[in-house]
Every structure is written in C-alpha cells, then in structure tokens.
Amino acid sequence: MRRALEVARRTPAGDIPVGAVLFDGAGTELAWGVNRREQRQDPTAHAEVEAIRAGVAKHGDGWRLSGCELVVTLEPCAMCAGAIQASRIESVVFGAYEEKTGACGSRVEVLRAPGALHVPQVRGGVLKEECARLLQDFFAGLR
C-alpha cells in the first residue's frame, strides 16, 4: 500500500489522487496507474483501469491477469470492480473505504455478487487513515 500511496502522489493536478499498483504472483510490480479522467477527458481513466491496461501488456497471458494482485488507495467503484473481475485478478487490497461509490462492500458488492463468474479475494482498510488523508487534503484544497 505504501507503493500505491507513492503512486497516488503522481496524479496529475485536478484529478482525484488515487494510486493503483499491479503485482504478479511473485510480488513483482507489473504496472501502476493514477486517475487521469480530467487530464484525458476520459471517464474510464481511473487508476485501476490504467494499471490493468498497462499490466495486461506486460503479463503475457492475453487479457488475463490470473495470479495478480491489485493494490489501490481507494475502494474500487463498480466500473473498476467489473474490470477487475473481467481481467481475472486474483486479489484486491484497498486502503480508504468509499461510502458513495465503493463497490467492494461499502455501497454495493460487485466483486462477491451472487453468480459472479470470477470472485477475487478482497481486503480493505489497509493504511486507510493515510489513504483517506490524501483524499481529504485534495478536497480541502478545492474549497
């Protein structure tokens, strides 16, 4: 999670600071991503999707990220949870909970929904205070 926090601090100005890091089964970093929605004017440019896209190019199993772990500073939304399932990521670790759009248990439960074709392991709340502080500082700067 410390690496994901480091990555989140690279988020372009104006985008919500979220960092995602993808590791292979041996713990080697494959890729990372930050939110770039504002920078790219692309609603799908979330940190998780950016990391998944970059990771698929390196992992060597087509679109599948079997055996990989995604570490992200904020609980994934429904779109990102869908991308996590579709790419067959084995486990997800996230920091801060997202009460408004969280799709890993806070608002809805996409990753463990009945009938899901792929159910990754999920662990939330890792360094949650530090991850939440990064977001709080960003939003305080907008006020």
CSV table of C-alpha atoms in Angstrom, one decimal:
chain,number,residue,atom,x,y,z
A,1,MET,CA,0.0,0.0,0.0
A,2,ARG,CA,2.9,2.4,0.6
A,3,ARG,CA,3.8,2.0,-3.1
A,4,ALA,CA,0.2,2.8,-4.1
A,5,LEU,CA,0.3,5.9,-1.9
A,6,GLU,CA,3.6,6.9,-3.6
A,7,VAL,CA,2.0,6.4,-7.0
A,8,ALA,CA,-1.2,8.3,-6.0
A,9,ARG,CA,1.0,11.4,-5.3
A,10,ARG,CA,1.9,11.4,-9.0
A,11,THR,CA,-1.7,12.0,-10.0
A,12,PRO,CA,-2.0,15.0,-12.4
A,13,ALA,CA,-3.2,18.2,-10.9
A,14,GLY,CA,-7.0,18.4,-11.0
A,15,ASP,CA,-7.5,14.7,-10.8
A,16,ILE,CA,-8.5,12.9,-7.6
A,17,PRO,CA,-5.4,11.4,-6.2
A,18,VAL,CA,-5.8,7.6,-6.4
A,19,GLY,CA,-3.0,5.2,-7.0
A,20,ALA,CA,-3.2,1.6,-8.1
A,21,VAL,CA,-0.3,-0.9,-8.4
A,22,LEU,CA,-0.5,-4.3,-10.0
A,23,PHE,CA,1.8,-7.1,-8.8
A,24,ASP,CA,2.3,-10.6,-10.3
A,25,GLY,CA,2.1,-13.8,-8.3
A,26,ALA,CA,5.8,-13.5,-7.3
A,27,GLY,CA,5.2,-10.0,-5.9
A,28,THR,CA,6.9,-8.2,-8.8
A,29,GLU,CA,5.4,-4.9,-9.8
A,30,LEU,CA,3.9,-5.1,-13.3
A,31,ALA,CA,2.3,-1.8,-13.7
A,32,TRP,CA,0.8,1.2,-11.9
A,33,GLY,CA,-1.9,3.8,-12.7
A,34,VAL,CA,-3.4,7.0,-11.4
A,35,ASN,CA,-6.6,8.8,-12.0
A,36,ARG,CA,-6.4,10.7,-15.3
A,37,ARG,CA,-10.1,11.5,-16.0
A,38,GLU,CA,-9.6,15.2,-16.1
A,39,GLN,CA,-6.2,15.1,-17.9
A,40,ARG,CA,-7.5,12.7,-20.6
A,41,GLN,CA,-11.2,13.8,-20.6
A,42,ASP,CA,-12.0,10.1,-20.3
A,43,PRO,CA,-14.5,8.8,-17.8
A,44,THR,CA,-12.8,5.4,-17.8
A,45,ALA,CA,-9.3,6.7,-16.9
A,46,HIS,CA,-9.5,5.5,-13.3
A,47,ALA,CA,-6.3,4.4,-11.6
A,48,GLU,CA,-7.4,0.7,-11.5
A,49,VAL,CA,-8.2,0.7,-15.2
A,50,GLU,CA,-4.9,2.4,-16.1
A,51,ALA,CA,-3.0,-0.2,-14.1
A,52,ILE,CA,-4.9,-3.1,-15.6
A,53,ARG,CA,-4.4,-1.8,-19.2
A,54,ALA,CA,-0.6,-1.4,-18.6
A,55,GLY,CA,-0.4,-4.8,-16.7
A,56,VAL,CA,-2.1,-6.8,-19.5
A,57,ALA,CA,0.6,-5.5,-21.9
A,58,LYS,CA,3.3,-7.0,-19.6
A,59,HIS,CA,1.8,-10.1,-18.0
A,60,GLY,CA,1.8,-12.3,-21.1
A,61,ASP,CA,-1.5,-14.1,-20.8
A,62,GLY,CA,-3.6,-12.0,-23.2
A,63,TRP,CA,-6.2,-10.1,-21.2
A,64,ARG,CA,-6.0,-12.4,-18.2
A,65,LEU,CA,-4.2,-11.2,-15.0
A,66,SER,CA,-4.5,-14.6,-13.2
A,67,GLY,CA,-2.4,-14.8,-10.1
A,68,CYS,CA,-2.0,-11.0,-9.9
A,69,GLU,CA,-2.9,-8.6,-7.0
A,70,LEU,CA,-4.1,-5.1,-7.4
A,71,VAL,CA,-3.3,-2.7,-4.6
A,72,VAL,CA,-5.3,0.6,-4.7
A,73,THR,CA,-5.6,3.5,-2.3
A,74,LEU,CA,-9.4,3.8,-2.6
A,75,GLU,CA,-12.1,1.2,-2.7
A,76,PRO,CA,-12.9,0.4,-6.4
A,77,CYS,CA,-16.1,1.7,-8.0
A,78,ALA,CA,-18.5,-0.6,-9.9
A,79,MET,CA,-16.7,0.1,-13.2
A,80,CYS,CA,-13.3,-0.8,-11.8
A,81,ALA,CA,-14.7,-3.8,-10.0
A,82,GLY,CA,-16.1,-5.0,-13.3
A,83,ALA,CA,-12.7,-4.6,-14.9
A,84,ILE,CA,-11.0,-6.4,-12.0
A,85,GLN,CA,-13.4,-9.4,-12.5
A,86,ALA,CA,-13.1,-9.4,-16.3
A,87,SER,CA,-9.3,-9.4,-16.1
A,88,ARG,CA,-9.4,-12.3,-13.6
A,89,ILE,CA,-7.2,-10.5,-11.0
A,90,GLU,CA,-6.8,-12.9,-8.0
A,91,SER,CA,-6.8,-10.4,-5.2
A,92,VAL,CA,-7.6,-6.8,-4.4
A,93,VAL,CA,-6.2,-4.8,-1.5
A,94,PHE,CA,-7.6,-1.3,-0.9
A,95,GLY,CA,-7.0,1.5,1.6
A,96,ALA,CA,-9.8,4.0,2.1
A,97,TYR,CA,-13.4,3.0,2.0
A,98,GLU,CA,-15.6,4.9,-0.4
A,99,GLU,CA,-19.1,5.3,1.1
A,100,LYS,CA,-20.6,6.9,-2.0
A,101,THR,CA,-19.4,4.7,-4.9
A,102,GLY,CA,-17.5,1.8,-3.3
A,103,ALA,CA,-18.3,-1.5,-5.0
A,104,CYS,CA,-16.3,-3.8,-2.7
A,105,GLY,CA,-18.8,-3.7,0.2
A,106,SER,CA,-19.3,0.0,1.2
A,107,ARG,CA,-22.0,0.9,-1.2
A,108,VAL,CA,-22.5,-2.3,-3.3
A,109,GLU,CA,-20.8,-5.6,-3.5
A,110,VAL,CA,-19.8,-6.2,-7.1
A,111,LEU,CA,-16.8,-8.5,-6.6
A,112,ARG,CA,-18.7,-11.0,-4.5
A,113,ALA,CA,-22.1,-10.8,-6.0
A,114,PRO,CA,-24.1,-14.0,-6.4
A,115,GLY,CA,-23.5,-15.6,-9.7
A,116,ALA,CA,-20.2,-13.8,-10.4
A,117,LEU,CA,-18.0,-15.7,-12.8
A,118,HIS,CA,-14.8,-14.7,-11.0
A,119,VAL,CA,-14.5,-13.9,-7.3
A,120,PRO,CA,-11.2,-12.3,-6.3
A,121,GLN,CA,-10.1,-12.1,-2.7
A,122,VAL,CA,-10.7,-8.7,-1.2
A,123,ARG,CA,-9.1,-7.0,1.8
A,124,GLY,CA,-10.0,-3.4,2.6
A,125,GLY,CA,-8.8,-0.8,5.1
A,126,VAL,CA,-5.1,-1.2,4.7
A,127,LEU,CA,-3.5,2.1,5.8
A,128,LYS,CA,-7.0,3.5,5.5
A,129,GLU,CA,-6.2,6.7,7.5
A,130,GLU,CA,-3.2,7.6,5.4
A,131,CYS,CA,-5.1,6.9,2.2
A,132,ALA,CA,-8.1,8.9,3.4
A,133,ARG,CA,-5.9,11.8,4.4
A,134,LEU,CA,-4.6,12.1,0.8
A,135,LEU,CA,-8.1,12.5,-0.4
A,136,GLN,CA,-9.2,14.8,2.4
A,137,ASP,CA,-6.2,17.1,1.6
A,138,PHE,CA,-7.1,17.2,-2.1
A,139,PHE,CA,-10.7,18.1,-1.4
A,140,ALA,CA,-9.8,20.6,1.2
A,141,GLY,CA,-7.7,22.4,-1.4
A,142,LEU,CA,-10.7,22.7,-3.6
A,143,ARG,CA,-12.7,24.6,-1.0
